mmCIF file of C-alpha atoms in Angstrom:
data_model
loop_
_atom_site.group_PDB
_atom_site.id
_atom_site.type_symbol
_atom_site.label_atom_id
_atom_site.label_comp_id
_atom_site.label_asym_id
_atom_site.label_seq_id
_atom_site.Cartn_x
_atom_site.Cartn_y
_atom_site.Cartn_z
ATOM 1 C CA MET J 1 -26.961 2.393 5.235
ATOM 2 C CA LEU J 2 -22.904 2.811 5.451
ATOM 3 C CA LEU J 3 -21.880 0.219 3.148
ATOM 4 C CA ASN J 4 -17.552 -0.271 2.930
ATOM 5 C CA ASN J 5 -16.976 -3.539 1.347
ATOM 6 C CA ALA J 6 -13.636 -5.331 -0.300
ATOM 7 C CA TYR J 7 -12.139 -8.048 -1.091
ATOM 8 C CA ILE J 8 -9.269 -9.442 -2.427
ATOM 9 C CA TYR J 9 -7.325 -12.065 -5.068
ATOM 10 C CA THR J 10 -4.092 -13.503 -5.755
ATOM 11 C CA THR J 11 -2.903 -14.632 -8.599
ATOM 12 C CA SER J 12 0.819 -16.394 -8.674
ATOM 13 C CA ILE J 13 2.246 -14.679 -12.159
ATOM 14 C CA PHE J 14 4.471 -12.117 -12.766
ATOM 15 C CA GLY J 15 5.862 -12.819 -9.149
ATOM 16 C CA GLY J 16 2.272 -12.585 -6.859
ATOM 17 C CA VAL J 17 -0.256 -9.974 -7.469
ATOM 18 C CA GLU J 18 -2.972 -9.228 -5.929
ATOM 19 C CA VAL J 19 -5.532 -6.840 -6.450
ATOM 20 C CA LEU J 20 -8.254 -5.462 -4.041
ATOM 21 C CA ILE J 21 -11.679 -4.270 -5.235
ATOM 22 C CA ALA J 22 -13.605 -1.583 -3.277
ATOM 23 C CA ASP J 23 -16.556 -0.257 -2.549
ATOM 24 C CA PHE J 24 -16.661 2.315 0.110
ATOM 25 C CA THR J 25 -19.048 4.828 1.613
ATOM 26 C CA ASN J 26 -17.112 6.550 4.640
ATOM 27 C CA HIS J 27 -14.228 3.506 5.231
ATOM 28 C CA LYS J 28 -10.958 5.582 5.649
ATOM 29 C CA PHE J 29 -7.274 4.086 5.956
ATOM 30 C CA ASP J 30 -4.480 4.932 8.586
ATOM 31 C CA ALA J 31 -1.240 6.679 6.770
ATOM 32 C CA HIS J 32 0.679 3.002 5.916
ATOM 33 C CA TRP J 33 2.882 2.046 3.214
ATOM 34 C CA HIS J 34 3.640 -1.658 1.151
ATOM 35 C CA ASP J 35 6.533 -3.223 0.347
ATOM 36 C CA THR J 36 4.445 -3.380 -3.385
ATOM 37 C CA TRP J 37 3.922 -1.454 -5.843
ATOM 38 C CA SER J 38 0.768 -0.206 -5.773
ATOM 39 C CA ILE J 39 -1.461 0.836 -9.258
ATOM 40 C CA GLY J 40 -5.045 1.880 -9.311
ATOM 41 C CA THR J 41 -7.347 3.062 -11.178
ATOM 42 C CA VAL J 42 -11.434 4.942 -9.900
ATOM 43 C CA ILE J 43 -14.068 3.246 -11.177
ATOM 44 C CA SER J 44 -16.575 5.733 -9.739
ATOM 45 C CA GLY J 45 -16.586 8.648 -6.854
ATOM 46 C CA ALA J 46 -13.352 9.720 -6.021
ATOM 47 C CA HIS J 47 -10.082 9.390 -3.633
ATOM 48 C CA ASP J 48 -7.717 10.778 -1.758
ATOM 49 C CA ASN J 49 -4.587 8.807 -1.079
ATOM 50 C CA SER J 50 -2.646 11.546 0.676
ATOM 51 C CA PRO J 51 -0.931 10.778 4.129
ATOM 52 C CA ARG J 52 -2.375 13.489 5.885
ATOM 53 C CA ALA J 53 -5.726 13.905 4.106
ATOM 54 C CA THR J 54 -4.478 17.600 2.671
ATOM 55 C CA GLY J 55 -6.398 16.853 -0.337
ATOM 56 C CA ASP J 56 -3.537 16.585 -2.866
ATOM 57 C CA GLY J 57 -3.833 13.442 -3.393
ATOM 58 C CA ILE J 58 -6.924 13.311 -5.202
ATOM 59 C CA VAL J 59 -8.024 10.473 -7.915
ATOM 60 C CA ASN J 60 -10.974 10.973 -9.315
ATOM 61 C CA SER J 61 -13.155 8.703 -11.487
ATOM 62 C CA GLY J 62 -11.117 7.322 -14.669
ATOM 63 C CA GLN J 63 -7.631 8.297 -13.379
ATOM 64 C CA VAL J 64 -4.816 5.735 -12.239
ATOM 65 C CA THR J 65 -2.915 5.903 -9.222
ATOM 66 C CA VAL J 66 0.502 4.650 -8.916
ATOM 67 C CA ILE J 67 2.190 4.767 -5.438
ATOM 68 C CA ALA J 68 5.943 3.138 -5.673
ATOM 69 C CA PRO J 69 6.896 1.203 -2.750
ATOM 70 C CA GLY J 70 7.952 2.394 0.853
ATOM 71 C CA GLU J 71 5.615 5.307 -0.217
ATOM 72 C CA VAL J 72 3.858 6.902 2.964
ATOM 73 C CA HIS J 73 -0.288 7.509 1.582
ATOM 74 C CA ALA J 74 -3.130 6.955 3.514
ATOM 75 C CA GLY J 75 -7.243 6.930 1.895
ATOM 76 C CA ARG J 76 -10.304 8.046 2.516
ATOM 77 C CA VAL J 77 -13.414 8.500 0.196
ATOM 78 C CA PHE J 78 -13.857 12.077 -1.416
ATOM 79 C CA SER J 79 -16.811 11.805 -2.515
ATOM 80 C CA PRO J 80 -20.803 11.954 -1.257
ATOM 81 C CA HIS J 81 -21.956 9.122 -3.189
ATOM 82 C CA GLY J 82 -18.661 6.840 -2.138
ATOM 83 C CA CYS J 83 -15.934 5.275 -3.944
ATOM 84 C CA LYS J 84 -15.420 2.051 -6.006
ATOM 85 C CA TYR J 85 -11.802 1.420 -7.298
ATOM 86 C CA VAL J 86 -9.341 -1.527 -7.774
ATOM 87 C CA MET J 87 -6.147 -1.461 -6.369
ATOM 88 C CA PHE J 88 -3.047 -4.513 -7.887
ATOM 89 C CA TYR J 89 0.084 -5.006 -5.393
ATOM 90 C CA ALA J 90 2.424 -5.769 -7.615
ATOM 91 C CA GLN J 91 5.909 -6.551 -6.861
ATOM 92 C CA ASP J 92 9.016 -4.412 -6.997
ATOM 93 C CA GLY J 93 11.417 -6.396 -9.259
ATOM 94 C CA GLU J 94 8.571 -7.608 -11.716
ATOM 95 C CA LEU J 95 7.838 -3.827 -12.246
ATOM 96 C CA ARG J 96 11.971 -3.162 -13.554
ATOM 97 C CA LYS J 97 12.160 -6.861 -15.261
ATOM 98 C CA ALA J 98 8.798 -5.195 -17.160
ATOM 99 C CA PHE J 99 11.180 -1.746 -18.318
ATOM 100 C CA GLU J 100 13.900 -3.421 -18.978
ATOM 101 C CA GLN J 101 12.408 -5.725 -21.432
ATOM 102 C CA LEU J 102 11.241 -2.455 -23.115
ATOM 103 C CA ASP J 103 14.185 -1.308 -22.968
ATOM 104 C CA GLN J 104 13.364 1.439 -20.569
ATOM 105 C CA ARG J 105 14.726 3.044 -17.679
ATOM 106 C CA ILE J 106 12.071 3.468 -14.051
ATOM 107 C CA PRO J 107 11.800 7.036 -13.169
ATOM 108 C CA SER J 108 11.328 8.250 -9.353
ATOM 109 C CA VAL J 109 7.937 8.236 -8.629
ATOM 110 C CA SER J 110 6.222 8.024 -5.364
ATOM 111 C CA ASN J 111 2.760 8.712 -5.826
ATOM 112 C CA LEU J 112 1.822 10.026 -9.403
ATOM 113 C CA THR J 113 -2.021 10.513 -10.421
ATOM 114 C CA ILE J 114 -2.655 9.770 -14.104
ATOM 115 C CA ASP J 115 -5.063 10.071 -16.982
ATOM 116 C CA SER J 116 -5.062 7.287 -19.773
ATOM 117 C CA PRO J 117 -8.974 6.081 -20.270
ATOM 118 C CA GLU J 118 -6.505 3.109 -22.054
ATOM 119 C CA LEU J 119 -4.701 1.920 -19.134
ATOM 120 C CA HIS J 120 -7.765 2.699 -17.031
ATOM 121 C CA ARG J 121 -9.908 -0.174 -18.847
ATOM 122 C CA GLU J 122 -7.494 -2.109 -18.547
ATOM 123 C CA LEU J 123 -6.960 -2.924 -15.119
ATOM 124 C CA ALA J 124 -10.059 -2.595 -14.461
ATOM 125 C CA HIS J 125 -10.605 -5.865 -17.021
ATOM 126 C CA CYS J 126 -7.670 -7.493 -14.910
ATOM 127 C CA ALA J 127 -9.458 -6.706 -12.235
ATOM 128 C CA ALA J 128 -12.790 -8.804 -13.582
ATOM 129 C CA GLN J 129 -10.905 -11.308 -15.002
ATOM 130 C CA LEU J 130 -8.794 -12.125 -11.131
ATOM 131 C CA ALA J 131 -12.539 -11.930 -9.499
ATOM 132 C CA ASP J 132 -14.071 -13.685 -11.965
ATOM 133 C CA PRO J 133 -13.671 -18.056 -11.231
ATOM 134 C CA SER J 134 -13.292 -19.388 -14.523
ATOM 135 C CA SER J 135 -10.801 -16.960 -15.970
ATOM 136 C CA SER J 136 -8.011 -19.043 -17.108
ATOM 137 C CA SER J 137 -4.310 -18.419 -15.656
ATOM 138 C CA PHE J 138 -3.339 -17.728 -19.229
ATOM 139 C CA ASP J 139 -6.177 -14.840 -19.373
ATOM 140 C CA THR J 140 -5.290 -13.251 -16.476
ATOM 141 C CA GLU J 141 -1.547 -13.066 -17.521
ATOM 142 C CA VAL J 142 -2.160 -11.620 -21.075
ATOM 143 C CA SER J 143 -3.951 -9.392 -19.187
ATOM 144 C CA TRP J 144 -1.520 -7.954 -16.484
ATOM 145 C CA ALA J 145 0.971 -8.227 -19.330
ATOM 146 C CA ARG J 146 -1.180 -5.676 -20.841
ATOM 147 C CA CYS J 147 -1.434 -3.777 -18.102
ATOM 148 C CA LEU J 148 2.371 -3.607 -16.912
ATOM 149 C CA ALA J 149 2.929 -2.578 -20.550
ATOM 150 C CA LEU J 150 0.587 0.293 -20.623
ATOM 151 C CA ILE J 151 2.182 1.441 -16.656
ATOM 152 C CA VAL J 152 5.890 1.462 -18.265
ATOM 153 C CA GLU J 153 4.744 3.287 -21.172
ATOM 154 C CA GLN J 154 3.467 6.272 -18.730
ATOM 155 C CA LEU J 155 6.228 5.978 -16.258
ATOM 156 C CA SER J 156 8.190 6.495 -18.916
ATOM 157 C CA GLN J 157 6.902 9.662 -20.212
ATOM 158 C CA THR J 158 6.712 11.197 -16.411
ATOM 159 C CA VAL J 159 10.069 13.186 -14.824
ATOM 160 C CA VAL J 160 9.231 13.212 -10.701
ATOM 161 C CA ILE J 161 10.766 14.953 -7.798
ATOM 162 C CA ASN J 162 11.635 11.401 -5.419
ATOM 163 C CA SER J 163 9.577 12.774 -2.614
ATOM 164 C CA LEU J 164 11.798 10.220 0.159
ATOM 165 C CA SER J 165 14.849 12.680 -0.240
ATOM 166 C CA PRO J 166 16.844 13.877 2.782
ATOM 167 C CA ARG J 167 14.803 17.202 4.251
ATOM 168 C CA ILE J 168 16.198 18.280 7.255
ATOM 169 C CA GLU J 169 19.756 18.047 8.779
ATOM 170 C CA ASP J 170 18.793 15.306 11.214
ATOM 171 C CA PHE J 171 17.525 12.837 8.361
ATOM 172 C CA LYS J 172 20.984 10.477 9.277
ATOM 173 C CA LYS J 173 19.710 10.181 12.934
ATOM 174 C CA LEU J 174 15.902 9.783 12.042
ATOM 175 C CA ALA J 175 17.230 7.068 10.389
ATOM 176 C CA ILE J 176 18.604 5.464 12.875
ATOM 177 C CA ALA J 177 15.248 5.639 14.225
ATOM 178 C CA ARG J 178 13.352 3.781 11.442
ATOM 179 C CA ASP J 179 16.215 0.769 11.399
ATOM 180 C CA TYR J 180 15.757 0.094 14.690
ATOM 181 C CA LEU J 181 12.559 -0.097 14.805
ATOM 182 C CA GLU J 182 12.534 -1.938 11.782
ATOM 183 C CA ASN J 183 15.748 -4.629 13.352
ATOM 184 C CA HIS J 184 13.358 -4.746 16.740
ATOM 185 C CA TYR J 185 9.449 -4.479 16.045
ATOM 186 C CA ASP J 186 8.816 -7.571 17.712
ATOM 187 C CA GLU J 187 9.947 -6.217 20.594
ATOM 188 C CA MET J 188 8.824 -4.350 23.313
ATOM 189 C CA ILE J 189 10.324 -0.683 22.127
ATOM 190 C CA THR J 190 9.636 2.223 24.318
ATOM 191 C CA LEU J 191 10.009 6.172 23.148
ATOM 192 C CA ASP J 192 12.683 6.760 25.221
ATOM 193 C CA GLN J 193 14.408 4.263 23.725
ATOM 194 C CA LEU J 194 13.700 4.745 20.378
ATOM 195 C CA ALA J 195 15.092 8.515 21.661
ATOM 196 C CA ARG J 196 18.553 7.213 22.811
ATOM 197 C CA GLU J 197 19.137 5.308 19.590
ATOM 198 C CA ALA J 198 18.584 7.851 17.748
ATOM 199 C CA ASN J 199 20.419 10.758 19.807
ATOM 200 C CA LEU J 200 17.458 12.544 20.007
ATOM 201 C CA SER J 201 14.808 14.376 22.385
ATOM 202 C CA LYS J 202 11.754 12.305 22.607
ATOM 203 C CA PHE J 203 10.243 15.375 21.213
ATOM 204 C CA HIS J 204 12.423 16.625 18.769
ATOM 205 C CA LEU J 205 12.667 12.589 16.991
ATOM 206 C CA CYS J 206 8.178 12.906 17.186
ATOM 207 C CA ARG J 207 7.933 15.902 15.260
ATOM 208 C CA GLN J 208 10.237 15.293 12.643
ATOM 209 C CA PHE J 209 10.334 11.931 12.110
ATOM 210 C CA SER J 210 6.359 12.017 11.192
ATOM 211 C CA ARG J 211 8.207 15.517 9.104
ATOM 212 C CA VAL J 212 9.930 13.385 7.103
ATOM 213 C CA PHE J 213 9.007 9.952 6.673
ATOM 214 C CA ASN J 214 5.198 11.084 6.874
ATOM 215 C CA ILE J 215 4.203 8.862 9.752
ATOM 216 C CA SER J 216 4.582 8.434 13.359
ATOM 217 C CA PRO J 217 7.026 6.579 14.843
ATOM 218 C CA ASN J 218 3.964 4.337 16.495
ATOM 219 C CA LYS J 219 2.184 4.182 12.861
ATOM 220 C CA TYR J 220 5.810 3.289 11.993
ATOM 221 C CA LEU J 221 5.841 0.535 14.289
ATOM 222 C CA ARG J 222 2.511 -0.768 13.300
ATOM 223 C CA GLN J 223 3.179 -0.700 9.770
ATOM 224 C CA LEU J 224 5.659 -2.664 10.039
ATOM 225 C CA ARG J 225 3.568 -5.416 12.598
ATOM 226 C CA LEU J 226 1.046 -5.540 10.150
ATOM 227 C CA LEU J 227 2.958 -7.141 7.039
ATOM 228 C CA LYS J 228 4.255 -9.246 9.301
ATOM 229 C CA ALA J 229 0.902 -10.556 9.720
ATOM 230 C CA LYS J 230 0.303 -10.043 6.286
ATOM 231 C CA GLN J 231 3.220 -12.512 5.365
ATOM 232 C CA LEU J 232 2.052 -15.079 8.512
ATOM 233 C CA LEU J 233 -1.325 -15.195 7.447
ATOM 234 C CA SER J 234 -0.969 -16.584 3.513
ATOM 235 C CA ASP J 235 1.369 -18.919 5.529
ATOM 236 C CA GLY J 236 -1.797 -20.264 6.711
ATOM 237 C CA CYS J 237 -0.917 -19.536 10.754
ATOM 238 C CA PRO J 238 -3.989 -18.713 12.829
ATOM 239 C CA VAL J 239 -4.984 -15.081 13.090
ATOM 240 C CA ALA J 240 -5.141 -15.615 17.125
ATOM 241 C CA GLU J 241 -1.289 -16.711 16.769
ATOM 242 C CA VAL J 242 -0.765 -14.166 14.331
ATOM 243 C CA ALA J 243 -1.778 -11.757 16.870
ATOM 244 C CA THR J 244 0.219 -12.767 19.397
ATOM 245 C CA ILE J 245 3.669 -13.423 17.498
ATOM 246 C CA CYS J 246 3.460 -9.700 15.826
ATOM 247 C CA GLY J 247 3.007 -7.395 19.095
ATOM 248 C CA PHE J 248 -0.912 -6.967 19.674
ATOM 249 C CA SER J 249 -3.161 -7.464 22.377
ATOM 250 C CA ASP J 250 -5.769 -9.928 21.449
ATOM 251 C CA GLN J 251 -7.247 -10.632 17.628
ATOM 252 C CA SER J 252 -9.769 -7.698 18.009
ATOM 253 C CA HIS J 253 -6.780 -5.702 17.935
ATOM 254 C CA LEU J 254 -5.094 -6.780 15.576
ATOM 255 C CA GLY J 255 -8.243 -7.013 13.258
ATOM 256 C CA ARG J 256 -8.984 -3.509 13.850
ATOM 257 C CA GLN J 257 -5.528 -2.276 13.058
ATOM 258 C CA PHE J 258 -5.121 -4.953 10.128
ATOM 259 C CA LYS J 259 -8.849 -3.188 8.879
ATOM 260 C CA ALA J 260 -7.801 0.128 8.848
ATOM 261 C CA VAL J 261 -4.422 0.151 6.633
ATOM 262 C CA PHE J 262 -5.718 -2.943 4.402
ATOM 263 C CA GLY J 263 -9.355 -2.509 4.253
ATOM 264 C CA LEU J 264 -10.180 -6.331 5.064
ATOM 265 C CA SER J 265 -10.592 -8.298 7.980
ATOM 266 C CA PRO J 266 -7.620 -11.203 8.782
ATOM 267 C CA LYS J 267 -9.658 -13.811 8.081
ATOM 268 C CA LYS J 268 -11.000 -12.285 4.643
ATOM 269 C CA TYR J 269 -7.491 -12.049 3.935
ATOM 270 C CA ALA J 270 -6.264 -15.156 5.351
ATOM 271 C CA ASP J 271 -9.205 -17.333 3.223
ATOM 272 C CA GLU J 272 -8.034 -16.358 -0.138
ATOM 273 C CA PHE J 273 -5.206 -18.476 0.098
ATOM 274 C CA LYS J 274 -7.021 -21.163 1.723
#
């Protein structure tokens, strides 16, 4: 029997940190992004984070992955024996503060794989503490601080080309389309309307938007709505109400889309905040 299990745990330390503990057999994430840093490690098996499942984002057992806020990625199990991993979602401001306090400058990072047995062990240990109700908040805070220090050390030694730099002449027009989606995500939007705003043909818009941002316009809009849904769920808003507010046809529609991006159901996510 194929099993896909995922649990999320939260803590208020360092501006608020979430950790996803996943044990997947065949789960596939759709292309998406987070407004936080995604920092994780594979416990067993392998995972492919590349947005188009091209195999250029493979993270093997014992390796660490660091994905910057806003960086589009996906996710699929890349091992016949499944994949177990932990993924922390940390606030951008807190990571930058750690760099400042350690007298380091944060590099340009998009999607990075790191070989660091020490950081791998610390991340796995910190995730286990967050999942253990008997662990004190002080224990967790110390553990995460140790992780942050190691992350700063590793990233400070890394030089990465910024993958978000413009790659085609139409970037400014595509940015207009992207900004329009961000400002009107809670409204009904048509492709004709979006193309007019960007002054591009519908076909050119769709093809080039995906090339530049690694995600199609419709999936970008869906991601914006899902991020809003995540916020409302953490605030205690009922799932059915969240579906309506965020533009999903019903609760089941929200559930399918939410799990495809975050790995667990809206109810399971909301329960963590009760």
